[in-house]
Coordinates of C-alpha atoms in Angstrom, one line a residue:
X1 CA -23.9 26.3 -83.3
X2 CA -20.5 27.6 -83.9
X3 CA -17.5 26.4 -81.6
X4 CA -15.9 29.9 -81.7
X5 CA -15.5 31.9 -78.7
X6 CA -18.2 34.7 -78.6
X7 CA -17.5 38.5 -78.1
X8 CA -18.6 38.9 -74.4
X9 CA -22.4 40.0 -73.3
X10 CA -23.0 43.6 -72.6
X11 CA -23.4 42.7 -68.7
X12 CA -19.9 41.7 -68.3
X13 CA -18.4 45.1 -68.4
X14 CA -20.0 45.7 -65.4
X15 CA -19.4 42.4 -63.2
X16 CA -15.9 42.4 -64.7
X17 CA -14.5 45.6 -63.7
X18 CA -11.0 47.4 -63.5
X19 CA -8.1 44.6 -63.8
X20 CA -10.9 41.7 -64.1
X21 CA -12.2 42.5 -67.4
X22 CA -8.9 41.9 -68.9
X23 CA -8.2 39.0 -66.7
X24 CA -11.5 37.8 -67.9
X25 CA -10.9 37.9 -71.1
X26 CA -7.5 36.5 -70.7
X27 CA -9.4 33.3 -69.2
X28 CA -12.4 33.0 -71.7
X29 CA -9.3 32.5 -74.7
X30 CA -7.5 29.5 -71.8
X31 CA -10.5 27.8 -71.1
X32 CA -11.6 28.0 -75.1
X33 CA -7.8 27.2 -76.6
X34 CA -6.0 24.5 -74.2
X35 CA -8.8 23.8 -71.5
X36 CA -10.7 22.5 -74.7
X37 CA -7.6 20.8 -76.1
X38 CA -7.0 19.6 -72.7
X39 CA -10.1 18.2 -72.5
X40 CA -11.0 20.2 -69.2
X41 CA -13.9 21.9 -71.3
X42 CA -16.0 20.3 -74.1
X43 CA -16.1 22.0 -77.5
X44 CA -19.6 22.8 -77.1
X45 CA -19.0 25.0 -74.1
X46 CA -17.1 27.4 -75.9
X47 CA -20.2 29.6 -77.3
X48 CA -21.1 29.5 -73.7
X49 CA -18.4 30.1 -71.8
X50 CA -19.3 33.4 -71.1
X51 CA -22.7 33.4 -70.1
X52 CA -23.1 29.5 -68.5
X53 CA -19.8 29.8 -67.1
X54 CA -17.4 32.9 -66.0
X55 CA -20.9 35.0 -65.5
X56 CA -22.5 32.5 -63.7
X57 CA -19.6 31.9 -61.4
X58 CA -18.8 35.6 -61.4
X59 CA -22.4 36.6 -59.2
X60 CA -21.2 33.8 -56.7
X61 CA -19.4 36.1 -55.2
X62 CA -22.3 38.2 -54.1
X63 CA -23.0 35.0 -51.2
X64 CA -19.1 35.4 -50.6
X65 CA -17.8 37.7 -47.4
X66 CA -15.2 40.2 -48.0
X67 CA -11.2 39.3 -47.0
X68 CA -11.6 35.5 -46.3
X69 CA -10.2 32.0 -47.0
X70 CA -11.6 30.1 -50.0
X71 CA -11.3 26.8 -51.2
X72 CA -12.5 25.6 -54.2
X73 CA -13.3 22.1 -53.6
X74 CA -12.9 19.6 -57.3
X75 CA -11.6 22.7 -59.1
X76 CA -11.2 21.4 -62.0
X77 CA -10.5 24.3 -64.6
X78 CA -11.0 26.7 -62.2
X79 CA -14.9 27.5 -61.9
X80 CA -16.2 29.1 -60.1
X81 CA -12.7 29.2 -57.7
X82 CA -10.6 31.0 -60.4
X83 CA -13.2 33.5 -61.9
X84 CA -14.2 34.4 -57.5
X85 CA -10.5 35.4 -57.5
X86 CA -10.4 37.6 -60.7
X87 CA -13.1 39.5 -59.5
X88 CA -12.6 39.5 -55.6
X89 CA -9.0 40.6 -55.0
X90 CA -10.0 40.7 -51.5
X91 CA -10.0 37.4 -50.9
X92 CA -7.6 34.3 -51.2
X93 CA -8.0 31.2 -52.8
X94 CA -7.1 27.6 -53.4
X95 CA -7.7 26.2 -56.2
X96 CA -8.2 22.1 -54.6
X97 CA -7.9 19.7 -57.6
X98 CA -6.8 16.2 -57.7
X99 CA -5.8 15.8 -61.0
X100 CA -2.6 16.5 -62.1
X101 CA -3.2 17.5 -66.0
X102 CA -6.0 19.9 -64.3
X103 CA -3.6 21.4 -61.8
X104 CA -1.0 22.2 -64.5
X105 CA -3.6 23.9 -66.2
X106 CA -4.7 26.3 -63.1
X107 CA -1.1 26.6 -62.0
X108 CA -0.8 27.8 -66.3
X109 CA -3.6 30.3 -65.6
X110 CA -2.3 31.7 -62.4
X111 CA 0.9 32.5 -63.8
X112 CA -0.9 34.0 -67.2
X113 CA -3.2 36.2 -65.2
X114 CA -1.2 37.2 -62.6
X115 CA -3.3 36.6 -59.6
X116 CA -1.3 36.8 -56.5
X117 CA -4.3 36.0 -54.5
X118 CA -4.6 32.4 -55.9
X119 CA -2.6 29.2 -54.7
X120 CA -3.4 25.6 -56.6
X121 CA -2.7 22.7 -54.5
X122 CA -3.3 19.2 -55.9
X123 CA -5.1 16.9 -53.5
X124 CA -8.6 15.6 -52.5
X125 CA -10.6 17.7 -49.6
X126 CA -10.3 14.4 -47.6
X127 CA -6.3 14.7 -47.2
X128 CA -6.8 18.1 -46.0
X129 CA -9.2 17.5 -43.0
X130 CA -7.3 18.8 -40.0
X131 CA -4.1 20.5 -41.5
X132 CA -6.3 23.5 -43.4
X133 CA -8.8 25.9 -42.4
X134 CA -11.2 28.3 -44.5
X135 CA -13.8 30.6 -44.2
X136 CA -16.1 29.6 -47.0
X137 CA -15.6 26.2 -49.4
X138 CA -17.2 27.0 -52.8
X139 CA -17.9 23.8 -55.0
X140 CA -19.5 23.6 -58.5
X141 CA -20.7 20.1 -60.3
X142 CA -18.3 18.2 -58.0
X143 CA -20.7 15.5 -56.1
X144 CA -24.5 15.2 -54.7
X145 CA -24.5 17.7 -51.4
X146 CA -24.7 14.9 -48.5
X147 CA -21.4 13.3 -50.2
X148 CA -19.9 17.2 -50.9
X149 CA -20.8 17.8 -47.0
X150 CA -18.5 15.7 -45.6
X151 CA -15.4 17.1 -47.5
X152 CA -16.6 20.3 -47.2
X153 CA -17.0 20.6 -43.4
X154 CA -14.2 19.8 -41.7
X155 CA -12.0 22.4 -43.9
X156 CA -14.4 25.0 -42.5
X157 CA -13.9 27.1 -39.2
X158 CA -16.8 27.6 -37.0
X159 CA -19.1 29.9 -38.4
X160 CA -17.2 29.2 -41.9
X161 CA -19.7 28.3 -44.9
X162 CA -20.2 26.1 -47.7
X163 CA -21.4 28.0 -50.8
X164 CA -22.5 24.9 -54.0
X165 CA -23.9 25.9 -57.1
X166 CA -26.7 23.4 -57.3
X167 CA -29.3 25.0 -59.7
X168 CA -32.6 23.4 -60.4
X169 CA -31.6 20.5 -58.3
X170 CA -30.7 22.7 -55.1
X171 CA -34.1 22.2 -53.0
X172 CA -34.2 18.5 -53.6
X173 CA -30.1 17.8 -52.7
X174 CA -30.7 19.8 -49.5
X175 CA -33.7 17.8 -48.4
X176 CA -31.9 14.6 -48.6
X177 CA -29.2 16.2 -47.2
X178 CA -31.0 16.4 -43.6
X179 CA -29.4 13.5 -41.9
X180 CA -25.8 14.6 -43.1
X181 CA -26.8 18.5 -42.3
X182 CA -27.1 17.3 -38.4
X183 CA -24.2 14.9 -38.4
X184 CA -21.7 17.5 -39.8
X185 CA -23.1 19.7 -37.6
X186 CA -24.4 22.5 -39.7
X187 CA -25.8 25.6 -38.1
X188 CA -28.0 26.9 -40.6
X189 CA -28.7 25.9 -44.7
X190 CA -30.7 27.9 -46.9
X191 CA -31.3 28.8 -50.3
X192 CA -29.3 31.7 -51.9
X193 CA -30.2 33.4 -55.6
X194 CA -27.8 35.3 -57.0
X195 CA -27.0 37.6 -59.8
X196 CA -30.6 38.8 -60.2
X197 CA -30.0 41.1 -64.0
X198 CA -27.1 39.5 -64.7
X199 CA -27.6 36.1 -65.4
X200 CA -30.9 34.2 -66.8
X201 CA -31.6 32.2 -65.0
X202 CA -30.1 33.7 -62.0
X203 CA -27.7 31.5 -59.9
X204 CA -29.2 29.2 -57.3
X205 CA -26.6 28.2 -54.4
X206 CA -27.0 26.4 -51.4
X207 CA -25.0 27.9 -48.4
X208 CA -24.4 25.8 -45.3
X209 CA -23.3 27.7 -42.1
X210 CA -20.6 25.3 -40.2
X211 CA -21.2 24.9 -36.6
X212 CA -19.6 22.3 -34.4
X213 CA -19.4 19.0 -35.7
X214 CA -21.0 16.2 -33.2
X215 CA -18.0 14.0 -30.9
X216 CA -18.8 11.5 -32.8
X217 CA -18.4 12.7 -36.7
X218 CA -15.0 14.4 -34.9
X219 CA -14.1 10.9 -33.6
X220 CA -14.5 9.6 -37.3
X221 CA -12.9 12.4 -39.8
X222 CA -9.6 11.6 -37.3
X223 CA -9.4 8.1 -38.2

């Protein structure tokens, strides 16, 4: 298999339009120059970074509701939080990331693609617990989703929801998530597909619906 970035599929002219497609493009040659030199991307991605990444994090944002407050939780180089923003304008991001090397590199792709919708912020979900507030938390390959719902939920408003790219392991995290589901006090979790004709396989996500977290799991994210 060759380590050079491919020309991109067909289907991305049309979930890349307007300003995105060149934004995309812009991206695919980051995360396939220094996000592999980096070392936030393998060299073996690179054939793939169109269709197993930007496109797959691309139809995410069919689950996402228009003009709200994202935060991508473990951004790492920026998926899916960075590709939701090229192709939502809509809505504004944060790009949540721990590592510094990794938050040079979003704050580097920001600047490069010009998103004015996009803010990186270096820090763990934890630290953030009671200072920030979104509408949705997207996550992708970050942690198991019992450990990912309780960094996740107490960044979200009521009614705010947790979108995770899970894949073939989706059903089985969110049945051993049932004990965390009730003790973050989830309203609803289901299964979502996305990107039916664009992607093969299409996209499974999990999306948990916050409601109001229990006294006592209140009692313990303020300690």
């Amino acid at each position: 298999m060759s380590d050079e970035l491919p020309e991109p599929p067909e289907i991305a002219c049309d979930v890349f339009t307007g300003e995105a497609w060149g934004r995309a493009n812009a991206y695919a040659e980051l995360l396939a120059g220094p996000g592999v030199v980096r070392g936030l991307l393998g060299p073996r991605e690179v054939p793939r970074i169109w269709d197993r990444h930007l496109l797959n994090c691309a139809v995410v944002a069919e689950a996402v509701p228009p003009d709200v407050r994202l935060v991508d939780i473990g951004s790492g180089a920026g998926l899916p939080g960075l590709v939701l923003a090229i192709v939502r304008p809509d809505i504004t991001v944060t790009l949540l990331e721990p590592l510094l090397r990794r938050t040079v590199f979003l704050q580097e792709c920001v600047d490069t693609l010009k998103l004015d919708n996009v803010e990186v912020l270096r820090g763990r979900a934890e630290e953030l617990a009671g200072k920030r507030e979104y509408d949705v938390a997207s996550a992708r390959a970050v942690a198991p989703l019992e450990r990912l719902l309780r960094w996740a939920m107490p960044l979200l408003c009521e009614g705010g929801e947790l979108i995770a790219m899970k894949g073939e392991r989706a059903a089985g995290e969110l049945d051993e998530a049932e004990a965390e589901l009730r003790a973050t006090g989830a309203r609803t979790a289901e299964l979502v597909t996305v990107g039916r004709g664009k992607v093969e396989p299409p996209a499974t996500l999990v999306r948990v619906v916050a409601g109001r977290a229990p006294e006592r799991a209140r009692r313990r994210r303020r300690r």
